[in-house]
Coordinates of C-alpha atoms and ligand atoms in Angstrom, one line a residue:
M1 CA 170.4 -119.4 79.4
S2 CA 173.2 -119.2 76.9
R3 CA 175.1 -122.6 76.8
P4 CA 177.6 -124.4 74.7
F5 CA 175.9 -125.8 71.6
A6 CA 176.5 -129.3 72.9
S7 CA 174.5 -128.9 76.1
V8 CA 171.7 -127.0 74.3
L9 CA 171.5 -129.9 71.9
A10 CA 171.5 -132.4 74.7
A11 CA 168.7 -130.4 76.4
V12 CA 166.7 -130.4 73.2
V13 CA 167.2 -134.1 72.8
A14 CA 166.3 -134.7 76.5
A15 CA 163.2 -132.5 76.1
C16 CA 162.0 -134.7 73.3
V17 CA 161.8 -137.6 75.7
V18 CA 159.1 -135.9 77.6
V19 CA 157.1 -134.6 74.7
P20 CA 153.4 -134.3 75.6
L21 CA 151.6 -137.6 74.9
H22 CA 147.9 -136.8 74.3
G23 CA 148.4 -133.6 76.2
Q24 CA 150.2 -135.5 79.0
V25 CA 153.9 -135.3 79.9
R26 CA 155.5 -138.7 80.0
E27 CA 157.1 -139.4 83.3
R28 CA 160.8 -139.6 83.6
P29 CA 162.4 -142.1 86.1
I30 CA 162.5 -140.9 89.6
P31 CA 166.1 -139.9 90.6
R32 CA 167.7 -142.2 93.1
V33 CA 170.9 -142.7 95.0
V34 CA 172.5 -146.0 94.0
E35 CA 175.3 -147.9 95.8
K36 CA 177.5 -150.5 94.2
D37 CA 180.7 -151.9 95.6
G38 CA 180.8 -149.2 98.3
R39 CA 180.6 -146.4 95.7
Y40 CA 177.6 -144.1 95.2
A41 CA 176.0 -142.3 92.3
L42 CA 173.0 -140.1 92.0
F43 CA 171.0 -141.5 89.1
V44 CA 169.0 -139.0 87.1
D45 CA 167.3 -140.3 84.0
D46 CA 168.6 -143.7 85.0
A47 CA 172.3 -142.8 84.7
P48 CA 174.9 -141.3 87.1
Y49 CA 174.7 -137.6 87.4
L50 CA 176.9 -135.0 89.0
M51 CA 175.3 -132.0 90.6
L52 CA 177.2 -128.9 89.5
G53 CA 175.3 -126.7 91.9
A54 CA 175.0 -123.3 93.5
Q55 CA 172.7 -122.4 96.4
V56 CA 170.9 -119.1 96.3
H57 CA 170.6 -116.7 99.3
N58 CA 167.9 -117.6 101.8
S59 CA 165.3 -115.0 100.6
S60 CA 166.1 -115.4 96.9
S61 CA 163.4 -118.0 95.9
W62 CA 160.7 -115.3 95.7
P63 CA 159.6 -114.5 92.2
V64 CA 160.6 -110.9 92.5
E65 CA 164.2 -111.9 93.1
L66 CA 164.6 -114.6 90.4
P67 CA 165.7 -112.1 87.7
K68 CA 168.8 -111.5 89.8
V69 CA 169.4 -115.3 90.3
W70 CA 169.4 -116.7 86.8
P71 CA 172.2 -114.5 85.3
A72 CA 174.5 -115.6 88.1
M73 CA 173.6 -119.3 87.6
E74 CA 174.2 -118.8 83.9
Y75 CA 177.6 -117.3 84.6
L76 CA 178.5 -120.1 86.9
H77 CA 177.5 -122.8 84.3
V78 CA 175.6 -124.8 87.0
N79 CA 173.4 -127.7 86.0
T80 CA 171.5 -127.7 89.4
V81 CA 170.3 -124.8 91.6
E82 CA 169.5 -125.3 95.3
M83 CA 166.5 -123.2 96.2
P84 CA 164.7 -123.0 99.5
V85 CA 160.9 -123.2 99.9
Y86 CA 159.4 -121.8 103.0
W87 CA 156.9 -123.5 105.3
E88 CA 155.5 -120.1 106.3
Q89 CA 154.7 -119.4 102.7
F90 CA 153.5 -122.9 101.8
E91 CA 151.0 -123.2 104.7
P92 CA 149.8 -119.7 105.6
R93 CA 146.8 -121.1 107.5
P94 CA 146.6 -124.7 108.9
G95 CA 145.9 -127.1 106.1
Q96 CA 145.8 -124.5 103.4
Y97 CA 148.7 -124.9 100.9
D98 CA 150.0 -122.2 98.6
T99 CA 151.8 -123.8 95.7
T100 CA 152.4 -120.7 93.7
L101 CA 156.1 -120.3 94.7
I102 CA 157.1 -123.9 94.0
N103 CA 155.2 -123.7 90.7
T104 CA 157.2 -120.6 89.7
L105 CA 160.5 -122.2 90.6
L106 CA 159.6 -125.3 88.5
A107 CA 158.6 -123.2 85.5
E108 CA 161.6 -120.9 85.6
A109 CA 164.1 -123.7 86.3
R110 CA 162.8 -125.5 83.2
Q111 CA 163.0 -122.4 81.2
H112 CA 166.7 -122.1 82.2
Q113 CA 167.4 -125.8 81.6
V114 CA 168.6 -126.6 85.1
H115 CA 167.6 -129.1 87.8
L116 CA 166.6 -128.0 91.2
V117 CA 167.4 -129.2 94.7
I118 CA 164.6 -128.0 97.0
L119 CA 165.5 -127.0 100.5
W120 CA 162.5 -127.5 102.9
F121 CA 162.9 -124.7 105.4
G122 CA 160.5 -126.3 107.9
T123 CA 160.8 -126.8 111.7
W124 CA 164.5 -125.9 111.7
K125 CA 166.5 -123.3 109.8
N126 CA 170.0 -122.8 111.3
G127 CA 168.8 -124.2 114.6
S128 CA 165.8 -121.9 114.9
Q129 CA 162.1 -122.1 114.1
H130 CA 162.0 -118.9 112.1
Y131 CA 160.3 -120.5 109.1
M132 CA 157.4 -122.0 111.0
P133 CA 154.1 -120.4 109.9
E134 CA 152.9 -117.5 112.1
W135 CA 150.0 -119.6 113.5
M136 CA 152.6 -121.9 115.0
K137 CA 155.0 -119.2 116.2
L138 CA 152.1 -117.6 118.1
D139 CA 151.2 -120.8 119.9
T140 CA 154.3 -121.8 121.9
V141 CA 152.3 -124.0 124.2
K142 CA 151.3 -126.3 121.4
Y143 CA 154.6 -125.8 119.4
P144 CA 157.2 -125.4 122.1
H145 CA 160.7 -124.2 122.0
V146 CA 163.7 -125.9 123.6
I147 CA 163.9 -125.1 127.2
G148 CA 167.5 -124.1 128.3
K149 CA 169.2 -125.3 131.4
N150 CA 168.1 -122.1 133.2
G151 CA 164.5 -122.8 132.4
D152 CA 164.2 -120.1 129.8
A153 CA 162.9 -120.7 126.3
V154 CA 165.6 -120.9 123.6
D155 CA 165.3 -119.7 120.0
S156 CA 165.1 -123.3 118.8
P157 CA 162.2 -125.7 118.3
S158 CA 161.8 -128.6 120.7
P159 CA 162.4 -132.0 119.0
F160 CA 160.0 -133.4 121.5
A161 CA 157.1 -131.3 120.4
A162 CA 154.6 -133.9 119.1
A163 CA 152.3 -131.3 117.5
S164 CA 155.2 -129.6 115.6
L165 CA 156.3 -133.0 114.3
E166 CA 152.8 -133.9 113.1
A167 CA 152.4 -130.4 111.5
D168 CA 155.7 -130.7 109.7
K169 CA 155.1 -134.2 108.5
K170 CA 151.7 -133.2 107.2
A171 CA 153.0 -130.0 105.5
F172 CA 156.0 -131.7 104.0
G173 CA 153.9 -134.6 102.8
A174 CA 151.5 -132.2 101.1
F175 CA 154.5 -130.4 99.5
M176 CA 155.9 -133.7 98.2
R177 CA 152.4 -134.7 97.0
H178 CA 152.2 -131.5 95.0
L179 CA 155.7 -131.9 93.7
K180 CA 155.0 -135.5 92.5
A181 CA 152.0 -134.3 90.5
A182 CA 153.6 -131.1 89.2
D183 CA 157.0 -132.5 88.2
P184 CA 156.9 -135.6 86.0
E185 CA 159.9 -134.1 84.3
R186 CA 161.9 -134.5 87.5
T187 CA 163.2 -131.0 87.4
V188 CA 163.6 -131.5 91.2
I189 CA 166.2 -134.2 91.7
M190 CA 166.7 -134.1 95.5
V191 CA 165.2 -132.5 98.6
Q192 CA 166.9 -131.2 101.7
V193 CA 164.8 -131.8 104.8
E194 CA 165.1 -128.9 107.3
N195 CA 168.2 -126.7 107.3
E196 CA 171.1 -127.1 109.7
S197 CA 168.7 -128.7 112.3
G198 CA 169.8 -128.7 115.9
T199 CA 170.2 -126.0 118.5
W200 CA 172.5 -123.1 119.2
G201 CA 172.7 -121.8 122.8
S202 CA 171.7 -125.0 124.6
L203 CA 173.1 -128.5 124.5
R204 CA 169.7 -130.1 124.6
D205 CA 166.1 -129.5 125.6
Y206 CA 165.7 -129.4 129.4
S207 CA 161.9 -129.5 129.4
P208 CA 160.3 -132.0 131.9
V209 CA 159.5 -134.4 129.0
A210 CA 163.1 -134.3 127.8
N211 CA 164.6 -134.6 131.2
K212 CA 162.6 -137.8 131.8
L213 CA 163.9 -139.3 128.6
F214 CA 167.5 -138.2 129.5
E215 CA 167.2 -140.3 132.7
A216 CA 165.8 -143.3 130.9
P217 CA 167.9 -146.1 129.3
V218 CA 169.6 -145.2 126.0
P219 CA 167.7 -146.9 123.2
P220 CA 169.6 -150.1 122.1
E221 CA 170.0 -148.9 118.5
V222 CA 171.9 -145.9 119.7
L223 CA 174.2 -148.0 121.9
S224 CA 174.9 -150.3 119.0
A225 CA 175.4 -147.4 116.5
M226 CA 177.8 -145.7 118.8
Q227 CA 179.6 -149.0 119.5
V228 CA 179.3 -148.4 123.3
K229 CA 181.2 -151.3 124.9
G230 CA 180.5 -152.5 128.4
A231 CA 177.5 -150.3 129.1
S232 CA 174.6 -152.0 130.8
P233 CA 171.5 -152.1 128.7
A234 CA 169.8 -150.1 131.4
A235 CA 172.4 -147.2 131.3
N236 CA 171.0 -143.8 131.0
W237 CA 172.5 -141.1 128.7
Q238 CA 174.9 -139.7 131.3
E239 CA 176.1 -143.2 132.3
A240 CA 176.6 -144.3 128.7
F241 CA 178.2 -141.2 127.3
G242 CA 179.6 -139.0 130.1
P243 CA 180.6 -135.6 128.7
E244 CA 179.0 -136.4 125.3
A245 CA 175.7 -137.4 126.8
E246 CA 173.8 -134.2 126.1
V247 CA 174.9 -133.7 122.4
N248 CA 174.3 -137.4 121.7
F249 CA 170.8 -137.2 123.4
H250 CA 169.9 -134.1 121.3
A251 CA 171.2 -135.7 118.1
W252 CA 169.0 -138.7 118.8
A253 CA 166.0 -136.5 119.4
V254 CA 166.6 -134.2 116.3
A255 CA 167.5 -137.1 114.0
K256 CA 164.4 -139.0 115.0
Y257 CA 162.3 -136.0 114.3
V258 CA 163.9 -135.1 110.9
G259 CA 163.9 -138.8 110.0
Q260 CA 160.2 -139.0 110.5
V261 CA 159.5 -135.8 108.4
A262 CA 161.7 -137.3 105.6
A263 CA 159.9 -140.6 105.8
A264 CA 156.5 -138.9 105.6
G265 CA 157.6 -137.1 102.4
K266 CA 159.3 -140.1 100.9
A267 CA 156.2 -142.2 101.5
V268 CA 154.4 -139.9 99.1
Y269 CA 157.2 -139.3 96.6
P270 CA 160.5 -141.1 97.0
L271 CA 163.0 -138.5 95.8
P272 CA 166.5 -138.7 97.3
M273 CA 166.6 -136.7 100.6
Y274 CA 169.4 -135.4 102.8
A275 CA 170.1 -133.3 105.9
N276 CA 172.9 -130.7 106.1
A277 CA 175.1 -130.0 109.0
A278 CA 176.7 -126.9 110.6
L279 CA 180.0 -128.5 111.4
R280 CA 182.2 -128.7 114.4
D281 CA 186.0 -128.1 113.9
P282 CA 187.1 -131.4 112.2
L283 CA 190.7 -131.2 113.4
K284 CA 190.4 -129.8 116.9
P285 CA 186.8 -130.4 117.9
G286 CA 185.8 -128.1 120.7
A287 CA 183.8 -129.3 123.7
P288 CA 180.0 -129.7 123.4
G289 CA 178.5 -126.2 123.3
T290 CA 181.2 -124.8 120.9
Y291 CA 179.2 -126.0 117.9
E292 CA 175.5 -126.5 117.0
S293 CA 174.1 -129.4 119.1
G294 CA 171.9 -132.1 117.6
G295 CA 172.6 -131.8 113.9
P296 CA 174.5 -134.4 111.8
T297 CA 178.0 -133.3 113.0
D298 CA 180.8 -135.8 112.4
N299 CA 180.7 -137.2 116.0
V300 CA 177.0 -138.2 115.7
L301 CA 176.7 -139.4 112.2
N302 CA 176.1 -143.0 113.4
I303 CA 173.2 -141.8 115.5
W304 CA 171.7 -140.0 112.5
K305 CA 172.2 -143.1 110.3
A306 CA 170.4 -145.3 112.9
E307 CA 167.5 -142.9 113.6
A308 CA 166.9 -141.3 110.1
P309 CA 167.2 -144.1 107.5
A310 CA 164.9 -142.2 105.1
L311 CA 167.7 -139.7 104.6
D312 CA 170.0 -140.9 101.8
V313 CA 172.8 -138.5 102.6
L314 CA 174.2 -136.6 105.6
A315 CA 176.0 -133.6 104.1
P316 CA 178.5 -131.1 105.4
D317 CA 178.2 -127.3 104.9
N318 CA 181.9 -126.8 104.4
Y319 CA 182.9 -123.2 104.9
T320 CA 186.3 -123.5 106.7
N321 CA 189.2 -121.5 105.2
D322 CA 191.8 -124.0 106.6
P323 CA 192.7 -126.3 103.8
A324 CA 193.6 -129.2 106.0
A325 CA 190.2 -128.9 107.8
Y326 CA 188.4 -128.6 104.5
L327 CA 189.9 -131.9 103.3
K328 CA 189.3 -133.5 106.7
V329 CA 185.6 -132.6 106.4
L330 CA 185.3 -134.3 103.0
D331 CA 187.0 -137.3 104.4
L332 CA 184.7 -137.5 107.4
Y333 CA 181.5 -137.4 105.3
H334 CA 182.7 -139.8 102.6
R335 CA 181.8 -143.1 104.2
S336 CA 180.8 -146.6 103.1
D337 CA 177.3 -145.7 104.4
N338 CA 177.2 -142.1 103.1
P339 CA 177.9 -140.6 99.7
L340 CA 179.8 -137.3 99.8
F341 CA 177.7 -134.3 98.8
V342 CA 178.7 -130.7 99.7
P343 CA 175.5 -128.8 99.6
E344 CA 177.0 -125.5 100.8
T345 CA 180.5 -124.2 100.6
G346 CA 182.4 -120.9 100.2
G347 CA 185.7 -119.2 100.8
P348 CA 187.9 -117.5 98.3
N349 CA 190.5 -120.2 98.2
N350 CA 188.2 -123.2 98.2
P351 CA 187.0 -123.5 94.6
R352 CA 189.8 -125.9 93.9
F353 CA 188.5 -128.4 96.5
F354 CA 185.7 -129.2 94.1
F355 CA 188.3 -131.6 92.6
S356 CA 189.1 -133.0 96.0
A357 CA 185.5 -133.8 96.4
L358 CA 185.4 -135.5 93.0
G359 CA 188.4 -137.5 94.1
L360 CA 186.1 -138.9 96.9
Q361 CA 183.3 -139.7 94.5
A362 CA 181.2 -136.7 95.4
I363 CA 177.7 -136.7 93.9
G364 CA 177.4 -133.0 94.0
F365 CA 179.0 -129.7 95.1
S366 CA 177.4 -126.3 95.6
P367 CA 178.8 -122.9 96.7
F368 CA 176.4 -120.8 98.7
G369 CA 175.0 -117.3 98.0
L370 CA 176.5 -116.5 94.6
D371 CA 173.3 -115.0 93.1
Y372 CA 173.2 -111.2 92.4
T373 CA 170.4 -110.4 94.9
R374 CA 172.9 -108.6 97.1
E375 CA 174.6 -106.6 94.4
R376 CA 174.7 -102.8 94.8
A377 CA 174.3 -102.1 91.1
P378 CA 175.0 -104.6 88.3
A379 CA 177.0 -102.0 86.4
D380 CA 179.1 -100.7 89.3
P381 CA 182.6 -101.0 87.8
S382 CA 184.4 -100.8 91.1
H383 CA 182.6 -104.0 92.1
P384 CA 182.6 -106.4 89.2
R385 CA 179.9 -108.9 90.2
E386 CA 181.5 -111.8 88.4
E387 CA 184.9 -111.5 90.1
A388 CA 184.0 -113.8 93.1
L389 CA 182.2 -116.2 90.8
T390 CA 184.9 -116.9 88.3
P391 CA 187.0 -119.5 90.2
W392 CA 183.8 -121.5 90.8
A393 CA 182.6 -121.0 87.3
M394 CA 185.9 -122.4 85.9
N395 CA 185.1 -125.7 87.6
Y396 CA 181.8 -126.1 85.9
I397 CA 182.9 -124.7 82.5
L398 CA 185.4 -127.5 82.4
I399 CA 183.5 -130.4 84.0
G400 CA 179.9 -129.5 82.7
P401 CA 180.2 -130.9 79.2
M402 CA 181.7 -134.1 80.5
M403 CA 179.6 -134.4 83.7
R404 CA 177.9 -137.7 82.8
D405 CA 181.3 -139.3 82.0
V406 CA 182.8 -138.0 85.3
A407 CA 179.9 -139.3 87.3
R408 CA 180.1 -142.7 85.6
F409 CA 183.8 -143.0 85.9
N410 CA 183.5 -142.2 89.6
F411 CA 180.7 -144.7 90.1
E412 CA 182.9 -147.3 88.4
G413 CA 186.0 -146.5 90.5
K414 CA 188.1 -145.3 87.5
L415 CA 188.6 -141.7 88.5
Q416 CA 190.9 -139.8 90.8
A417 CA 191.0 -136.1 91.3
V418 CA 193.1 -133.8 93.5
A419 CA 193.6 -130.1 94.4
E420 CA 196.8 -128.4 95.2
E421 CA 197.8 -128.4 98.9
Q422 CA 200.1 -125.8 100.3
G423 CA 203.7 -127.1 100.5
K424 CA 202.9 -130.3 98.5
T425 CA 204.2 -129.7 95.0
T426 CA 203.6 -133.2 93.7
Q427 CA 200.9 -135.8 94.2
I428 CA 201.1 -139.4 92.9
L429 CA 197.9 -141.1 91.9
P430 CA 198.2 -144.9 91.4
F431 CA 196.3 -146.5 88.5
G432 CA 197.4 -150.1 88.2
S433 CA 200.5 -150.3 86.1
W434 CA 200.8 -146.5 85.9
N435 CA 201.3 -143.8 88.4
A436 CA 199.9 -140.4 87.4
V437 CA 202.2 -137.6 88.7
V438 CA 200.5 -134.3 89.3
S439 CA 202.8 -131.3 89.9
Y440 CA 202.2 -127.7 90.5
G441 CA 204.3 -124.6 89.5
A442 CA 206.7 -126.7 87.5
S443 CA 209.1 -125.0 85.0
N444 CA 210.1 -127.0 81.9
R445 CA 213.2 -128.7 83.2
G446 CA 213.1 -127.7 86.9
P447 CA 211.3 -129.2 89.8
A448 CA 207.8 -128.2 90.8
A449 CA 207.7 -125.2 93.1
G450 CA 204.0 -124.9 93.7
N451 CA 201.8 -122.2 92.3
P452 CA 202.1 -118.7 93.8
K453 CA 198.6 -119.2 95.1
P454 CA 197.5 -122.8 95.6
E455 CA 194.8 -123.1 92.9
G456 CA 195.9 -126.2 91.0
R457 CA 193.5 -129.0 90.3
A458 CA 193.6 -132.2 88.3
L459 CA 191.3 -135.0 87.3
I460 CA 192.4 -138.3 85.7
A461 CA 190.2 -141.2 84.6
Q462 CA 191.5 -144.5 83.3
L463 CA 189.8 -145.4 80.1
R464 CA 191.9 -148.5 79.3
D465 CA 195.0 -150.1 80.8
N466 CA 197.2 -147.6 78.9
Q467 CA 194.8 -144.8 78.1
F468 CA 193.6 -141.9 80.3
L469 CA 191.4 -138.9 80.2
V470 CA 193.2 -135.9 81.8
T471 CA 192.0 -132.5 82.7
G472 CA 192.7 -129.7 85.2
Y473 CA 193.9 -126.2 85.8
F474 CA 197.3 -124.8 86.8
C475 CA 199.1 -128.1 87.0
R476 CA 201.2 -130.5 85.1
V477 CA 200.4 -134.2 84.7
D478 CA 202.7 -137.0 83.7
F479 CA 202.7 -140.7 83.9
R480 CA 205.3 -143.1 85.2
P481 CA 205.3 -146.9 85.0
A482 CA 204.5 -148.2 88.5
G483 CA 207.2 -150.2 90.2
T484 CA 207.2 -152.0 93.5
E485 CA 207.4 -149.9 96.6
E486 CA 211.2 -150.6 96.9
Q487 CA 211.9 -149.9 93.3
R488 CA 210.0 -146.6 93.5
K489 CA 212.7 -145.0 95.5
S490 CA 215.1 -145.0 92.6
Q491 CA 212.6 -143.5 90.1
N492 CA 213.3 -140.4 88.2
I493 CA 210.1 -138.4 88.3
V494 CA 211.2 -135.2 86.7
A495 CA 210.2 -135.0 83.1
G496 CA 212.4 -133.3 80.5
T497 CA 215.7 -134.1 82.1
G498 CA 216.9 -136.3 79.3
Q499 CA 214.8 -139.3 80.4
N500 CA 211.1 -139.6 80.5
P501 CA 209.5 -140.7 83.8
S502 CA 210.8 -144.2 84.4
A503 CA 210.8 -147.1 86.9
L504 CA 213.0 -150.0 87.5
I505 CA 210.7 -153.0 87.0
D506 CA 212.1 -156.5 87.5
G507 CA 215.6 -155.2 87.1
K508 CA 214.9 -153.4 83.8
W509 CA 214.2 -149.6 83.3
Q510 CA 210.9 -148.9 81.8
H511 CA 210.4 -145.4 80.4
R512 CA 207.1 -143.7 79.7
Q513 CA 206.4 -142.7 76.1
F514 CA 203.4 -140.8 74.8
L515 CA 201.9 -142.7 71.9
R516 CA 199.3 -140.2 71.3
V517 CA 198.1 -137.1 73.2
E518 CA 194.8 -135.9 71.8
E519 CA 193.2 -132.6 72.7
G520 CA 189.5 -132.8 72.5
T521 CA 186.2 -131.3 73.4
Y522 CA 183.0 -132.8 74.8
E523 CA 180.1 -132.7 72.4
N524 CA 176.8 -134.4 73.2
G525 CA 178.5 -136.0 76.2
A526 CA 181.3 -137.6 74.1
F527 CA 184.9 -136.8 73.6
K528 CA 185.5 -135.3 70.2
F529 CA 189.1 -135.2 68.8
L530 CA 190.5 -131.7 67.9
R531 CA 194.2 -132.1 67.4
I532 CA 197.3 -134.0 68.5
W533 CA 199.7 -132.5 71.1
N534 CA 203.4 -133.2 70.6
G535 CA 206.7 -131.3 70.8
D536 CA 206.8 -128.5 73.3
E537 CA 203.3 -129.4 74.4
T538 CA 204.3 -132.9 75.7
D539 CA 208.1 -132.9 76.1
Y540 CA 207.9 -131.7 79.7
G541 CA 204.7 -133.4 80.7
L542 CA 201.2 -132.2 80.0
G543 CA 200.6 -128.6 81.1
F544 CA 197.2 -127.2 82.1
G545 CA 196.7 -123.4 82.6
A546 CA 193.6 -121.3 83.0
E547 CA 192.0 -122.5 79.7
P548 CA 189.6 -125.5 79.9
T549 CA 191.5 -128.3 78.3
V550 CA 190.7 -132.0 78.0
L551 CA 193.2 -134.6 76.8
R552 CA 193.0 -138.3 75.9
V553 CA 196.4 -139.8 76.5
S554 CA 197.7 -143.1 75.2
L555 CA 200.8 -144.5 76.8
A556 CA 203.5 -147.1 76.2
T557 CA 206.9 -147.9 77.6
Y558 CA 210.3 -148.4 75.9
Ligands
DGJ601 C1 174.4 -121.9 106.5 C2 173.0 -122.0 106.2 O1 172.6 -123.4 106.0 C3 172.5 -121.2 105.1 O2 171.1 -121.2 104.9 C4 172.9 -119.7 105.3 O3 172.3 -119.2 106.4 C5 174.4 -119.7 105.4 N1 174.9 -120.5 106.5 C6 174.9 -118.3 105.6 O4 176.2 -118.1 105.5

């Protein structure tokens, strides 16, 4: 994969760490999710790491398709690729495991110098059991489906099927055992357990076994996780939850099942693990039945946390095209008990929200289905295959070289990042004695009008009290001394109007001055000075266009 010299060098240096030792590869540390002061980081090689990811199409992990995957990943400048593995392929006959596919993925990912997130398409894939091996699909008595309210079988596996659970635990355990042995390099840094587990087309399982449990008292940990007040400890699901009884019940059953599969895998090889969710509308949630029931939707995250502690992350598949809804989803999954990770996303206007996710300390981000396996012909000029990829690639081209710093700044609580929101031309980001002022569509001396298309994004990290790292696209960034709330009202925030951004502090005007604005580039993970910006480049604030630009800005007041 062609890469900037810096990252090639970094990869070469990194590769040296695992040089064969007497024919053996020395083990790297196992990746892990670390929490400190309510903030999270994914540690890879013992340091915070940011997954700049992309997920391939569902049937793209097959060796025959990989030549159409890697060029797209290269164009996107990802550092991590999310690839499914398929239970039906891994265990074609009970207890017989086929490791050829995972071995190919490991070998090719290493060749292309990327990490992998492996998606275990096991009992559930988008609510169905389509990836169960044939020998299971053919035995629906032993491996039953959900039974709908009308008594008919639904296209979804029952979370109460003991034999299915045992089979999945065994297969996933075998998979993780193989991975542990085959991957001392830690090419695989995280594993998704199942895919969008839950059920479409029925709120829950109505089999006799399920019905009996539905009438039984709600387990105490669920009552406490959902903070149900005043319910008797003997309350059944209907009594405790009313109209939400069935979705909560199904979430309990599915979370328990997925949690046990994850725990079985983790017991063998403790890689970070997560489950992804098909979402419900975050702003106007419809009634149960309008969204997939049982998965880690925002309303049942507490149940999932209580029942599936082996999962490090519950993660939203964020596809909404409504900007307010998109941001709400990020907010709902960024919790003190849950790091934000967006394992699937899409939508033509959503690439900028990568920055919003970074502003919420995201540990990773990954648009879905951007490989070239669905292209008509690579050379078809009326259908340039890169067109849809470019806005996503821009994110990673900019952040890739500084990925370790960005992950570390976020873990240390020193970073803020935002994306343009329609109708909001200016955003203020407080950093102690400074406010960063991000504006969109600003002319030199006029007010900001917003970009014609909202595509602005900005990232600011505080290096010292008066020094910041600043980057972004299609925006302007300036700094203003921070005053008290009352004093802020009289601040002049428009740069270039004869006075630099200023604030009345303790009865005295304080004006921002740029001491030194350095443009740089990241080499070997460190900022390298290129030139000083001044004059037209700084007189109206710091302008960022479509070119990847990183500035180190030192400030003072006069
Ligand atoms: C969400 C699923 O998790 C993916 O596997 C894929 O089916 C996409 N939807 C399709 O858009």
